[in-house]
Coordinates of C-alpha atoms (C1' of nucleotides) in Angstrom, one line a residue:
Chain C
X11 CA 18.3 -26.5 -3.8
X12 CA 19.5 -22.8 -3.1
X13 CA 22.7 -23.5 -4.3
X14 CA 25.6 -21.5 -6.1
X15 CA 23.8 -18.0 -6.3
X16 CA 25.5 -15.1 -5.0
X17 CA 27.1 -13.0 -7.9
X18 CA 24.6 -13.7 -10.3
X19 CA 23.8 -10.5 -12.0
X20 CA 20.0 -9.4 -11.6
X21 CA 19.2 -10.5 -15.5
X22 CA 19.3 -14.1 -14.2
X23 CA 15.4 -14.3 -13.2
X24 CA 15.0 -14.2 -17.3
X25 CA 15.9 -17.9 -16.5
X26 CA 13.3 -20.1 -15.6
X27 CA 11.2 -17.3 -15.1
X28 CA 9.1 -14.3 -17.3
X29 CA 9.0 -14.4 -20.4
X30 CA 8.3 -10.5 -20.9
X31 CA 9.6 -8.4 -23.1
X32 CA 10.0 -4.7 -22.5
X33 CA 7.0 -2.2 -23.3
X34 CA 4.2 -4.2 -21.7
X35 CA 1.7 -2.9 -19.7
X36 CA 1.3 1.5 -19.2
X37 CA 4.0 2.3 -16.1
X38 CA 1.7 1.6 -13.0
X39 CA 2.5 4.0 -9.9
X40 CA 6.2 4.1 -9.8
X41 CA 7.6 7.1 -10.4
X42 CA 11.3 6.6 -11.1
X43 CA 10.7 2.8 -12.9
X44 CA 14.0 1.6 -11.5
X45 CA 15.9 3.2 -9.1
X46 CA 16.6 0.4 -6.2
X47 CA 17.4 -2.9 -6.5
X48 CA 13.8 -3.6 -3.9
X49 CA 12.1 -1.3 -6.8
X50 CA 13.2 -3.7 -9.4
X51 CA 11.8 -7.1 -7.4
X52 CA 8.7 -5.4 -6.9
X53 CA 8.3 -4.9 -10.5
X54 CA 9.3 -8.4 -11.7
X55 CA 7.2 -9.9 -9.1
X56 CA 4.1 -8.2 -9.6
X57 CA 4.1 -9.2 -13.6
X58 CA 4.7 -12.6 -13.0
X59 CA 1.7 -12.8 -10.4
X60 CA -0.6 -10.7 -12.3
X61 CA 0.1 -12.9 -15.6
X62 CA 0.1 -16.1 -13.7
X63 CA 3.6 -17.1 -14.1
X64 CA 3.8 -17.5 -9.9
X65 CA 0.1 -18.8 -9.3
X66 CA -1.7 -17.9 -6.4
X67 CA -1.5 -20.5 -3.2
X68 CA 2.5 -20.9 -4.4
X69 CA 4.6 -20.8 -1.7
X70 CA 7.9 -18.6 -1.9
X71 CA 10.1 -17.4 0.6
X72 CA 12.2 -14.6 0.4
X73 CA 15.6 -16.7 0.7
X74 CA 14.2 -18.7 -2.4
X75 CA 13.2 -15.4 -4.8
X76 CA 16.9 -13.5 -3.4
X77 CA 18.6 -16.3 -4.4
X78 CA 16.5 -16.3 -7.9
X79 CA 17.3 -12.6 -8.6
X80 CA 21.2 -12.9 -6.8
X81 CA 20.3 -10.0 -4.3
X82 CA 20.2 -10.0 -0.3
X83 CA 17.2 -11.0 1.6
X84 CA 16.8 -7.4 2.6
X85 CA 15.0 -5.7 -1.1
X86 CA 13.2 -9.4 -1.1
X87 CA 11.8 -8.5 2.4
X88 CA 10.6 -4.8 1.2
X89 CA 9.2 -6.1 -2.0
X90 CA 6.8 -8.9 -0.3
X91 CA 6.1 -5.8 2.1
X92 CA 4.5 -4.1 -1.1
X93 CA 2.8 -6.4 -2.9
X94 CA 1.3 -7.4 0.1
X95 CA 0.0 -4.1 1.1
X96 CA -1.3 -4.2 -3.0
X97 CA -3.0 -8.1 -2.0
X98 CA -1.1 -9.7 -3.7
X99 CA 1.0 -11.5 -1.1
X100 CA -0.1 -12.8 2.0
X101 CA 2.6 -12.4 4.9
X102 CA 1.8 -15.1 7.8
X103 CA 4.8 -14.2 10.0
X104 CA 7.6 -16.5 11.1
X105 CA 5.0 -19.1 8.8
X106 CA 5.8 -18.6 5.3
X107 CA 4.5 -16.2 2.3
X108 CA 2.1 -17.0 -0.5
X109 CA 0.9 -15.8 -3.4
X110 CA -2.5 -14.5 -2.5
X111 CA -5.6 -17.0 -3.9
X112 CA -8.5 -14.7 -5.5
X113 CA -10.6 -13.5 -3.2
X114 CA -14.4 -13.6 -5.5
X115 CA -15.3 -11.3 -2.7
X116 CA -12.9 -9.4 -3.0
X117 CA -13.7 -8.9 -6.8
X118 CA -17.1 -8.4 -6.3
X119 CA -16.2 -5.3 -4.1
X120 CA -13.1 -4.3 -6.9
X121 CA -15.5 -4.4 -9.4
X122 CA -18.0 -2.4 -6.9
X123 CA -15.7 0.6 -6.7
X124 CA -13.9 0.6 -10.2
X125 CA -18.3 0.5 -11.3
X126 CA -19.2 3.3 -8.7
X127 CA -16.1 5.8 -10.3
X128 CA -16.9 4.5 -14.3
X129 CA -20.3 6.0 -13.6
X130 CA -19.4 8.8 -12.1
X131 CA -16.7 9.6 -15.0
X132 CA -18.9 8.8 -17.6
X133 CA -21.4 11.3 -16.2
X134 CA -19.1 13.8 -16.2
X135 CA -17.4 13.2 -19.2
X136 CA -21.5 12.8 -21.2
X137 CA -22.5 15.9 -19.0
X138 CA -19.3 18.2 -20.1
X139 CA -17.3 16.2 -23.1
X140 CA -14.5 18.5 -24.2
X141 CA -14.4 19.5 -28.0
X142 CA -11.7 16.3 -28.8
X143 CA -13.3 14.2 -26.8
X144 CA -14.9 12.7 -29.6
X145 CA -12.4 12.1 -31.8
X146 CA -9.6 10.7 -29.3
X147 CA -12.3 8.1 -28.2
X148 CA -13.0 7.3 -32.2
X149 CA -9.3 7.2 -32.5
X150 CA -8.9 4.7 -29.8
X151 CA -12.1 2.1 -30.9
X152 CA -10.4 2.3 -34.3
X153 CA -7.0 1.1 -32.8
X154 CA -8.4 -1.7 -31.1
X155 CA -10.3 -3.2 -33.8
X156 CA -6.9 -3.1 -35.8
X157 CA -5.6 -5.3 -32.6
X158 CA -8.9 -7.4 -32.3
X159 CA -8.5 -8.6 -36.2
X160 CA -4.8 -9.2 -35.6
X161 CA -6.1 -11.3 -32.8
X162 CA -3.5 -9.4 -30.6
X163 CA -5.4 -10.0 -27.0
X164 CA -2.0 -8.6 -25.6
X165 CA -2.6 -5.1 -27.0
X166 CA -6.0 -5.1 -26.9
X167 CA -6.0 -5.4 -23.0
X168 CA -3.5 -2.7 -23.2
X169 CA -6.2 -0.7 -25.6
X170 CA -9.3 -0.9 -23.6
X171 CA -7.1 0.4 -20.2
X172 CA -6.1 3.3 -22.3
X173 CA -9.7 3.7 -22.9
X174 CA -11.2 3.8 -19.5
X175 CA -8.0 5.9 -18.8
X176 CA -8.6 8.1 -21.7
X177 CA -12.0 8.5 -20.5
X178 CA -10.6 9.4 -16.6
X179 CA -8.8 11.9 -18.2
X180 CA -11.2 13.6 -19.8
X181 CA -12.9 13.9 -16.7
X182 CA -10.2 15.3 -15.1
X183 CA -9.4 12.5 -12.4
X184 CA -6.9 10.8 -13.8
X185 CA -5.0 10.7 -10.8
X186 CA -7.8 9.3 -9.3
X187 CA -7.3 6.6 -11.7
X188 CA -3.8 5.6 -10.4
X189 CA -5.2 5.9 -6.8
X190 CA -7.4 2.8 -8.3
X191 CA -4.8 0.8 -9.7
X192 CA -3.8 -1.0 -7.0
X193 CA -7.4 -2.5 -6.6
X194 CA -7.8 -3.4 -10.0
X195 CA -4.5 -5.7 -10.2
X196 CA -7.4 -8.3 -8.6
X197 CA -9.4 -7.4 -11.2
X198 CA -6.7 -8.4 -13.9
X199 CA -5.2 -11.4 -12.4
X200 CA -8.8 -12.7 -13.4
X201 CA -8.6 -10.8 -16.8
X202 CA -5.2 -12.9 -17.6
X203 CA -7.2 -15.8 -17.1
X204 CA -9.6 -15.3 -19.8
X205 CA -7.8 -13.9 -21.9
X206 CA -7.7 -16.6 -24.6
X207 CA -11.7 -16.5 -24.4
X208 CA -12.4 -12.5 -24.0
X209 CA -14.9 -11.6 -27.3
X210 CA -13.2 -8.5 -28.2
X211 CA -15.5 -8.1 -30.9
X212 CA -18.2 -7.3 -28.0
X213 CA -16.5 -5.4 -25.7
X214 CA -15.7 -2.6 -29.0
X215 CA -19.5 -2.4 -29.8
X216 CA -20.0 -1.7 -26.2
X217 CA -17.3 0.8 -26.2
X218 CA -18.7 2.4 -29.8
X219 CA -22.2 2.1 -27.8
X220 CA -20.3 4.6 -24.8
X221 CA -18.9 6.8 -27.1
X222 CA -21.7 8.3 -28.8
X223 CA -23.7 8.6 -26.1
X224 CA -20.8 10.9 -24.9
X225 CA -20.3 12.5 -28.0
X226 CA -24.4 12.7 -27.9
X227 CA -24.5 14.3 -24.3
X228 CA -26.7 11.1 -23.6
X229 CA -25.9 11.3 -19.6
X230 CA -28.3 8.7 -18.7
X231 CA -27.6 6.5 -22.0
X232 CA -23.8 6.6 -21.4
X233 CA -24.1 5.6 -17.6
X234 CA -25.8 2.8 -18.4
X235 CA -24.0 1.5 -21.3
X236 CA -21.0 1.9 -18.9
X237 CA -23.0 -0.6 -16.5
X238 CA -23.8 -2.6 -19.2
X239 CA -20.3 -2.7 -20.2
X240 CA -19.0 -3.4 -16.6
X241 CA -21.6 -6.4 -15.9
X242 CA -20.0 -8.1 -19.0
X243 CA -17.4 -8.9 -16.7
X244 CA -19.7 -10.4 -13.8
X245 CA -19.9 -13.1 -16.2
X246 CA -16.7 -14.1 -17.0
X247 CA -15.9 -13.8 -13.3
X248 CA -17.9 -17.2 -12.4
X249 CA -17.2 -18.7 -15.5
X250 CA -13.6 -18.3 -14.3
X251 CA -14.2 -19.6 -10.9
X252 CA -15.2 -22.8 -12.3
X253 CA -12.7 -23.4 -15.0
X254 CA -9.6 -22.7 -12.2
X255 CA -11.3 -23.5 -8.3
X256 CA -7.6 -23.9 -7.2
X257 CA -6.8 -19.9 -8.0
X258 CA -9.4 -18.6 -5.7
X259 CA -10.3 -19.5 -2.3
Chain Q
X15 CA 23.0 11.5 18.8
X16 CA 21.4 7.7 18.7
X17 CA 23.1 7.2 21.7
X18 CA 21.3 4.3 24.6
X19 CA 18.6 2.8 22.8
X20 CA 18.4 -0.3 22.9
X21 CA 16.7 -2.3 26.0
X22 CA 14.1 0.2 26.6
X23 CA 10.1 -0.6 26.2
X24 CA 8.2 0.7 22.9
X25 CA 5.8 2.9 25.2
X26 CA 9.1 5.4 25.2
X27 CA 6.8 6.6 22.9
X28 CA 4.5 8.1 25.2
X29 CA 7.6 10.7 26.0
X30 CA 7.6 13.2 23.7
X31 CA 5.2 12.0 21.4
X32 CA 1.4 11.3 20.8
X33 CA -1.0 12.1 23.3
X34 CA -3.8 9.7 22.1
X35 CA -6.1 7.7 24.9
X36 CA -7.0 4.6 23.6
X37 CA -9.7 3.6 21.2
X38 CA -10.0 5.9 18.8
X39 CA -10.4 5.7 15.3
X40 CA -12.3 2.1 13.6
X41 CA -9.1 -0.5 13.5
X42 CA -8.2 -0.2 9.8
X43 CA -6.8 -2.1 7.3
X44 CA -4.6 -4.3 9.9
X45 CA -6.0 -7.9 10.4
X46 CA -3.7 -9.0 13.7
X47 CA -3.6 -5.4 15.3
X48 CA 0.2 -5.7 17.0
X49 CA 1.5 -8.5 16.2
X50 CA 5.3 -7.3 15.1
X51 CA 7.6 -4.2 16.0
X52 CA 6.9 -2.9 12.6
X53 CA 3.0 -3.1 12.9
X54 CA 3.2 -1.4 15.8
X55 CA 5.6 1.4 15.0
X56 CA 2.8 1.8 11.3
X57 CA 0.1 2.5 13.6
X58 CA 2.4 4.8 16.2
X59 CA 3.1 6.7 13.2
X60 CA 0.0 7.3 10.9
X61 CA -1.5 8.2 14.0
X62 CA 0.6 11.1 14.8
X63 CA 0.6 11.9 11.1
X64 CA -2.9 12.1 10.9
X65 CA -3.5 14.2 14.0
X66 CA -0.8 16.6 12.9
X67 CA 1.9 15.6 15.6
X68 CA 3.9 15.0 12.7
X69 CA 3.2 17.8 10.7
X70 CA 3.6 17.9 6.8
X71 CA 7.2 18.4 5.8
X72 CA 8.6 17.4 9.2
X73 CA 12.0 15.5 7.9
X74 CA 12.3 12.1 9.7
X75 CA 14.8 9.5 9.6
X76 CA 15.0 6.3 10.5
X77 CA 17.6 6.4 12.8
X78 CA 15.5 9.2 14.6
X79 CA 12.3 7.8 14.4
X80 CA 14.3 4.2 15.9
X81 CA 16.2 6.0 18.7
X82 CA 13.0 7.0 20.0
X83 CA 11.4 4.2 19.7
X84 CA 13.6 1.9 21.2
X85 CA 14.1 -0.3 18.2
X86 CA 16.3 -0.8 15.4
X87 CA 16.1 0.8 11.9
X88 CA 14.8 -2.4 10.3
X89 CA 11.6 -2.1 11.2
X90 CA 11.5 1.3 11.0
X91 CA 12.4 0.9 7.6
X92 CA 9.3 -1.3 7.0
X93 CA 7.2 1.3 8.8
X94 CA 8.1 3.9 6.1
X95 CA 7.6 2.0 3.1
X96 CA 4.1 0.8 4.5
X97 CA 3.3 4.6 4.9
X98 CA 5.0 5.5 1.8
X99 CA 2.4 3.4 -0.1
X100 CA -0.7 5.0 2.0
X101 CA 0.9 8.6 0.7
X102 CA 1.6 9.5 3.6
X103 CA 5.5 9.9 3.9
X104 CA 7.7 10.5 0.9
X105 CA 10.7 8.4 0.4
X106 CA 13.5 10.6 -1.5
X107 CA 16.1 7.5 -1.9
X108 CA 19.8 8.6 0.0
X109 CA 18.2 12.0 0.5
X110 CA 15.9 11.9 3.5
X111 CA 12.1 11.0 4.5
X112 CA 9.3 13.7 5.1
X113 CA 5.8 13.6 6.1
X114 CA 4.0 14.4 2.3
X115 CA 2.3 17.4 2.3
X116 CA -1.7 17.6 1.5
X117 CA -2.0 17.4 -2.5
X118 CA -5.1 19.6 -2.8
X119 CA -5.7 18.3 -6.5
X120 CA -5.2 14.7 -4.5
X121 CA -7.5 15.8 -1.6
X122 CA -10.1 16.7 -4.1
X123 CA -9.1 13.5 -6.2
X124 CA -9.9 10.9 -2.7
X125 CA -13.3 13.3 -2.6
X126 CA -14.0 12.3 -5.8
X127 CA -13.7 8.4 -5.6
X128 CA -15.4 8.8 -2.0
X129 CA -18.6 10.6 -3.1
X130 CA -18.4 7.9 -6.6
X131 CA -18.6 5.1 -4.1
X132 CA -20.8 6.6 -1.4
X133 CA -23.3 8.1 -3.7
X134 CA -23.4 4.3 -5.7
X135 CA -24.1 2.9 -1.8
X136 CA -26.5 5.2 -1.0
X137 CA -28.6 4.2 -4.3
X138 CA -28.6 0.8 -3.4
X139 CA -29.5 1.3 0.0
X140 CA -32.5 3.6 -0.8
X141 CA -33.3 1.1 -3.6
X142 CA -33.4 -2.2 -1.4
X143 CA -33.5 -0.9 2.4
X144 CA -33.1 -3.7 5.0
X145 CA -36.0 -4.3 7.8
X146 CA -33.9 -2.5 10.5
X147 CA -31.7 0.6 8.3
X148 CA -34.2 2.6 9.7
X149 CA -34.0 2.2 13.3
X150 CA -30.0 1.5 12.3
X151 CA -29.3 5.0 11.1
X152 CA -31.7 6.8 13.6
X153 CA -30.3 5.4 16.5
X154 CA -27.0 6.6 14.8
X155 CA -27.9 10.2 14.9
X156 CA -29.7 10.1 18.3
X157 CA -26.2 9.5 19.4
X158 CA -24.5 12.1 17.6
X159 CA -26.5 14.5 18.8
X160 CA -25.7 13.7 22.2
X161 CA -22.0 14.0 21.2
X162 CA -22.8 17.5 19.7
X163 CA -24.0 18.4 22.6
X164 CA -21.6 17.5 24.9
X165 CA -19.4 19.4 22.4
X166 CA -17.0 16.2 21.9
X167 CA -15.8 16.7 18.6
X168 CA -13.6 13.1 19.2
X169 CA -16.3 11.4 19.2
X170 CA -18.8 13.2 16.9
X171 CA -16.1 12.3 14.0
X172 CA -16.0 9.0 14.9
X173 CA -19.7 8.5 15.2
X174 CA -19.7 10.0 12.0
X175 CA -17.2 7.8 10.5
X176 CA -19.5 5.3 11.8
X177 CA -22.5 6.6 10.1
X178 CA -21.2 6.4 6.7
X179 CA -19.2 2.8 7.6
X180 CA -22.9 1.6 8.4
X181 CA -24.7 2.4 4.9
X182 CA -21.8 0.7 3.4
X183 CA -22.8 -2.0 5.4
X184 CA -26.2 -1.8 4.9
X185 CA -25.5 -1.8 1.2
X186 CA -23.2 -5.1 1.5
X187 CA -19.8 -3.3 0.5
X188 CA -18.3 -2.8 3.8
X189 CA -15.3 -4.5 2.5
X190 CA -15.0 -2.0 0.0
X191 CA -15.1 0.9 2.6
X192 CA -12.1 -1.0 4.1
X193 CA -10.7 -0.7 0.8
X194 CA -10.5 2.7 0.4
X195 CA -9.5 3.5 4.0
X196 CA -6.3 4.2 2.8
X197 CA -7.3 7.5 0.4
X198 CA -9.6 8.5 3.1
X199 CA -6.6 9.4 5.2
X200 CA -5.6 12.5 2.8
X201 CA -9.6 13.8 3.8
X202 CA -8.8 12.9 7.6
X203 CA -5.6 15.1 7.7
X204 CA -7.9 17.9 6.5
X205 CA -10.7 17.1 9.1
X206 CA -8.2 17.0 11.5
X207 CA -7.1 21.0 10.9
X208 CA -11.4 21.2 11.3
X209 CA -12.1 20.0 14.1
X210 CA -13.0 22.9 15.8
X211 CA -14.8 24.8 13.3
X212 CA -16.5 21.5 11.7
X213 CA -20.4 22.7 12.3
X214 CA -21.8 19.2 13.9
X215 CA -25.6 20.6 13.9
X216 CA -25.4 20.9 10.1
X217 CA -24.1 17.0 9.5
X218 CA -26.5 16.4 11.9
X219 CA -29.4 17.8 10.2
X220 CA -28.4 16.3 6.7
X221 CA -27.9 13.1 8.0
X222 CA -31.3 13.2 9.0
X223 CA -32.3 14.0 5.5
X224 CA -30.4 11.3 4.0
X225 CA -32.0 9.0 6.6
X226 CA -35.6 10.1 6.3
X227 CA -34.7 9.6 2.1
X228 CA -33.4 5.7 2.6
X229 CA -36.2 5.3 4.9
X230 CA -39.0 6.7 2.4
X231 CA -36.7 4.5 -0.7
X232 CA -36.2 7.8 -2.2
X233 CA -32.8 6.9 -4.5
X234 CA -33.0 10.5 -6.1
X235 CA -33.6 12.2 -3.1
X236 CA -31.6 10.3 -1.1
X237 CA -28.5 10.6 -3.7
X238 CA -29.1 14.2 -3.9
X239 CA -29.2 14.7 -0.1
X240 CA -25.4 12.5 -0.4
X241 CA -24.1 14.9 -2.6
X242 CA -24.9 18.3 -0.7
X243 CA -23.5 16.5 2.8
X244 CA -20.2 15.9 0.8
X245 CA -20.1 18.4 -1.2
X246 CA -19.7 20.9 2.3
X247 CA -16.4 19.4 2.7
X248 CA -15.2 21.3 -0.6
X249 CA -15.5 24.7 1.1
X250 CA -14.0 24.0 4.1
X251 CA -11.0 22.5 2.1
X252 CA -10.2 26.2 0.7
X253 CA -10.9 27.6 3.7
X254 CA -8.0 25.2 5.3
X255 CA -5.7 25.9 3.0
X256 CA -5.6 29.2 3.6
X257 CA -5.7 28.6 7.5
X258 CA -2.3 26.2 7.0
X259 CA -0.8 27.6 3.9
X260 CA 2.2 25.5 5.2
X261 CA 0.6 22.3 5.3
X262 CA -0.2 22.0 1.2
X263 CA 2.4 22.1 -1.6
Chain E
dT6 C1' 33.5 39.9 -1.8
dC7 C1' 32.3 36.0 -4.4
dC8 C1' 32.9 31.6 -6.4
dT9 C1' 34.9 26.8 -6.5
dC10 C1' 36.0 22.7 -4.6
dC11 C1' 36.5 19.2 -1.3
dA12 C1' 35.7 16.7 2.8
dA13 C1' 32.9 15.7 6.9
dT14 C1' 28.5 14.0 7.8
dC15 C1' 24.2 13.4 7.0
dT16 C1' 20.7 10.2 4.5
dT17 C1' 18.8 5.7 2.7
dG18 C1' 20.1 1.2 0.4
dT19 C1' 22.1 -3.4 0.9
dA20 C1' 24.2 -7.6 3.0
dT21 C1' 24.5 -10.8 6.7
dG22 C1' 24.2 -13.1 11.2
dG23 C1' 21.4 -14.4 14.9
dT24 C1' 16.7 -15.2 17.2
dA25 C1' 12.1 -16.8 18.1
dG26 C1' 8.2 -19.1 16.5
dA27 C1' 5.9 -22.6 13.6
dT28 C1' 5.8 -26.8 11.0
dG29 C1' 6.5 -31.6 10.0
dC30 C1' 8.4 -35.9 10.8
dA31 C1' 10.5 -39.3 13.3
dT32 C1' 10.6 -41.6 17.5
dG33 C1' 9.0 -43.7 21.6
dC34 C1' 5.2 -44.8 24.6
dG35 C1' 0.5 -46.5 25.8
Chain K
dC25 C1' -1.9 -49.8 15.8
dG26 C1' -2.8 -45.0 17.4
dC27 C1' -1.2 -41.0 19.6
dA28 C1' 1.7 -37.9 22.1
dT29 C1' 6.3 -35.8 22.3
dG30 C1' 10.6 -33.9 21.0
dC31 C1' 13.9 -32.6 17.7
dA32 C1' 15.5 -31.1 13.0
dT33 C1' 14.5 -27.6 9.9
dC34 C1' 12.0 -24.4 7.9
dT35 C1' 10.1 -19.5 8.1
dA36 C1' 10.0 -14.4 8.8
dC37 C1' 11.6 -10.9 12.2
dC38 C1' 15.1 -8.1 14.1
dA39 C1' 19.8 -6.1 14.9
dT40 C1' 24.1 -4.7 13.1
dA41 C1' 27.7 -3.4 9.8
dC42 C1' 28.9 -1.6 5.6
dA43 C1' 28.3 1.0 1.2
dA44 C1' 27.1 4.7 -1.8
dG45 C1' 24.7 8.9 -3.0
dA46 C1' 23.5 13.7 -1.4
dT47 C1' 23.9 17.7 1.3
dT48 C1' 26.2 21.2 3.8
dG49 C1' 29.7 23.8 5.5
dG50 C1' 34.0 25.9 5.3
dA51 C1' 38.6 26.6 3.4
dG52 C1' 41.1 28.5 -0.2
dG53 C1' 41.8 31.1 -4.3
dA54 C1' 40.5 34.6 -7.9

DNA sequence: TCCTCCAATCTTGTATGGTAGATGCATGCG
DNA sequence: CGCATGCATCTACCATACAAGATTGGAGGA
C-alpha cells in the first residue's frame, strides 16, 4: 500500500472516499471555512466520521490519511489533534489512532446537557417570545413538512437543527449554541444511524406541539413538550445500540 | 534571540514563569496527566493563562513560548491549537498568537449553559437524594468554612469547585461536568481577577441553603436557592470589567 | 512635511528525517 | 506441543529546515 502519492492535488480524497456534495450541514465553528491545508482535513474528516463513511473502531494513521489527501504528515497530525479534542478520535500515543466507538454514556450525558439548555431556552423563549417569534417557528414547521413528504431525511435533519437553533436565537444564546456543538457531533453520529428509520411525521407534531405553547406563553407546557420531545430520542438510542453493537463500546 | 535551548530540563519553566505549588485545581479533561511534551506544555500554559500570568492580549509565539521551554516548536504548536479550541489563545494564521481576551457576551454565554446544567442537577438531586448527600454536602461546607476562616481564598475556590463537582455527582452526570470544564475556564479567568474581593461568608451561607433544600427534597426551593448563588456571579462580572477594562474586548 | 514603496524580519504553515515505544510474528528452547 | 524471547515493522512524537503571508521600519521622492 502507500504507494505513488505525493503530488496528488487535495481533490483526490473524492476518490474512494465522501460522497458529499457542497452545502451540507450549517458551517460548524470555523470561522474562515478554509484557510489551511490542516483546516481542510479537519473538515473532510469530521463529515466522513459523523456520516459513517470512516466507522468508529477503524484504525487510521496519519501516514495513511496524508497520503489519501497528498499532504505532509504535519496538517494530518493537527487535524487528529482536533477531532480528538471534539471525541471523535482517540490518540493512544506511539500505539495507533482510531476512530472513537460511541460512548452510550457519553450520550446519555450529551443528551443530559443539550436537555438541561432546551429547557432553559424554551423557558425563556415561552416566558418572553419576541413579536416574530411566532411566525419564523410556523415558517420553519411548514418547511420541513415540505422535506418530510419529499422524504428528504437529508434536509430535514438540516431543518430540525435550524429549529432548535432558531429557537437558541430567539433566546438570545445562540452563541451558546455553538459552544454546544462540539458535544452534540456524539449525538449525530447516532442520528446518521437512524436516519433511514427517524418518523419525521412525529418529531413535526412535537415541534407544532412546542410552538404554540411559545406562541401561548405556556412556560410550563413548552418545557415539557421540549422534554417530551428530547426523550423521543432516548429511544432510538437503544434501539441503535442493538441494531450496530460494533459502533459503541 | 532563540539562542541555547536545547538540552535544558522542562522545569526552566519555573524561571520566569508560574509560581504555582502543586495540586491545585481538579485534574481536568486530561486522562494520562504528562504523558508527552505537548501535554505538559497544555497544562504549563492554561495554567498561567488562567491565573493571569499570561494576561489577555499578551502576544506569544511559538518560538518564544519553545525557547523557554526548552523544547522545539512542534509541540508548542500542538499546545496552541489544543488551547485554541478551549478559547483560550487565538490563532491569527502567519500573523501571530495572543492570549483571547474575556468575551463578556461569551462569559455570560458559559453562565448561561452552567446555571442550565446546574439548575437541571440540582432538581434531580432534590428530587431523588441519595442516603449520604446530606452528610456529603455538610461535611463540604464545614470545611469551607474553616478555609474562610483561615482566609485561604486557594482553597475556598477549590473547595467550592468541589461543592458544585459533588451534586453533579450526586445527580449521576459527573461526566457531564467534565464536559463542560472547558467553558468553565472563561468564568475561572473572571474568578481569578476576584479572588480577593469574592465574599466566602455569602457562598457559604447559600450553600447552606441549597443544602438544607436537597436535604428537605425541596426541587423549587432548592432550584431557586441555585439560581440566586449563581446569579451573584453576574454583578461581580460588571464590576470586573470595569476593574480590568484591559482584560475584555 | 507627508506619502509611497520596498525590503528586512517577524509570524505561522508545511515538509521531512530521525527517534523511542509498542505490537505482532517468527524463531528457538523447554 | 506450549511458551518465552528477540527482531522486523508498525505507530505517534519530536526536531529541523524551508516556504509564504504579514508587519514594520526606513529610504526616497513629491
Amino acid at each position: 500500500m502507500d504507494g505513488g502519492n505525493s503530488g496528488e492535488a487535495f481533490k483526490r480524497v473524492s476518490g474512494p472516499w465522501s460522497g458529499r456534495e457542497s452545502g451540507q450541514v450549517a458551517a460548524s465553528v470555523l470561522e474562515a471555512s478554509e484557510e489551511t491545508m490542516a483546516m481542510r482535513v479537519v473538515g473532510a474528516l469530521r463529515d466522513d466520521i459523523v456520516t459513517m463513511v470512516l466507522k468508529p473502531g477503524d484504525v487510521i494513521s496519519e501516514s495513511d490519511i496524508a497520503g489519501r489527501y497528498g499532504v505532509s504528515r504535519q496538517p494530518v497530525r493537527e487535524a487528529f489533534i482536533r477531532l480528538a479534542q471534539q471525541g471523535l478520535l482517540l490518540i493512544r500515543p506511539k500505539r495507533a489512532t482510531v476512530v472513537k466507538k460511541i460512548s452510550p454514556e457519553g450520550v446519555r450525558q450529551s443528551r443530559f446537557i443539550r436537555e438541561s439548555i432546551e429547557v432553559e431556552i424554551i423557558r425563556r423563549v415561552a416566558a418572553h417570545p419576541g413579536p416574530d417569534a411566532a411566525s419564523v417557528l410556523k415558517e420553519l414547521i411548514a418547511e420541513q413538512e415540505t422535506a418530510s413528504a419529499a422524504e428528504d431525511s437529508r434536509r430535514f435533519h438540516t431543518l430540525d437543527e435550524l429549529f432548535h437553533r432558531t429557537l437558541a436565537r430567539l433566546a438570545g444564546v445562540e452563541y451558546a449554541w455553538q459552544l454546544i456543538d462540539d458535544h452534540k457531533m456524539q449525538l449525530d453520529r447516532v442520528r446518521y444511524l437512524t436516519l433511514g428509520v427517524s418518523s419525521s411525521q412525529v418529531a413535526i407534531g412535537e415541534h407544532k406541539i412546542i410552538a404554540a405553547a411559545v406562541a401561548a406563553g405556556d412556560v410550563a407546557g413548552a418545557e415539557a413538550a421540549m422534554r417530551a420531545h428530547l426523550a423521543r430520542a432516548e429511544l432510538l438510542l437503544s434501539q441503535t445500540i442493538a441494531d450496530f453493537p460494533d459502533y459503541f463500546e
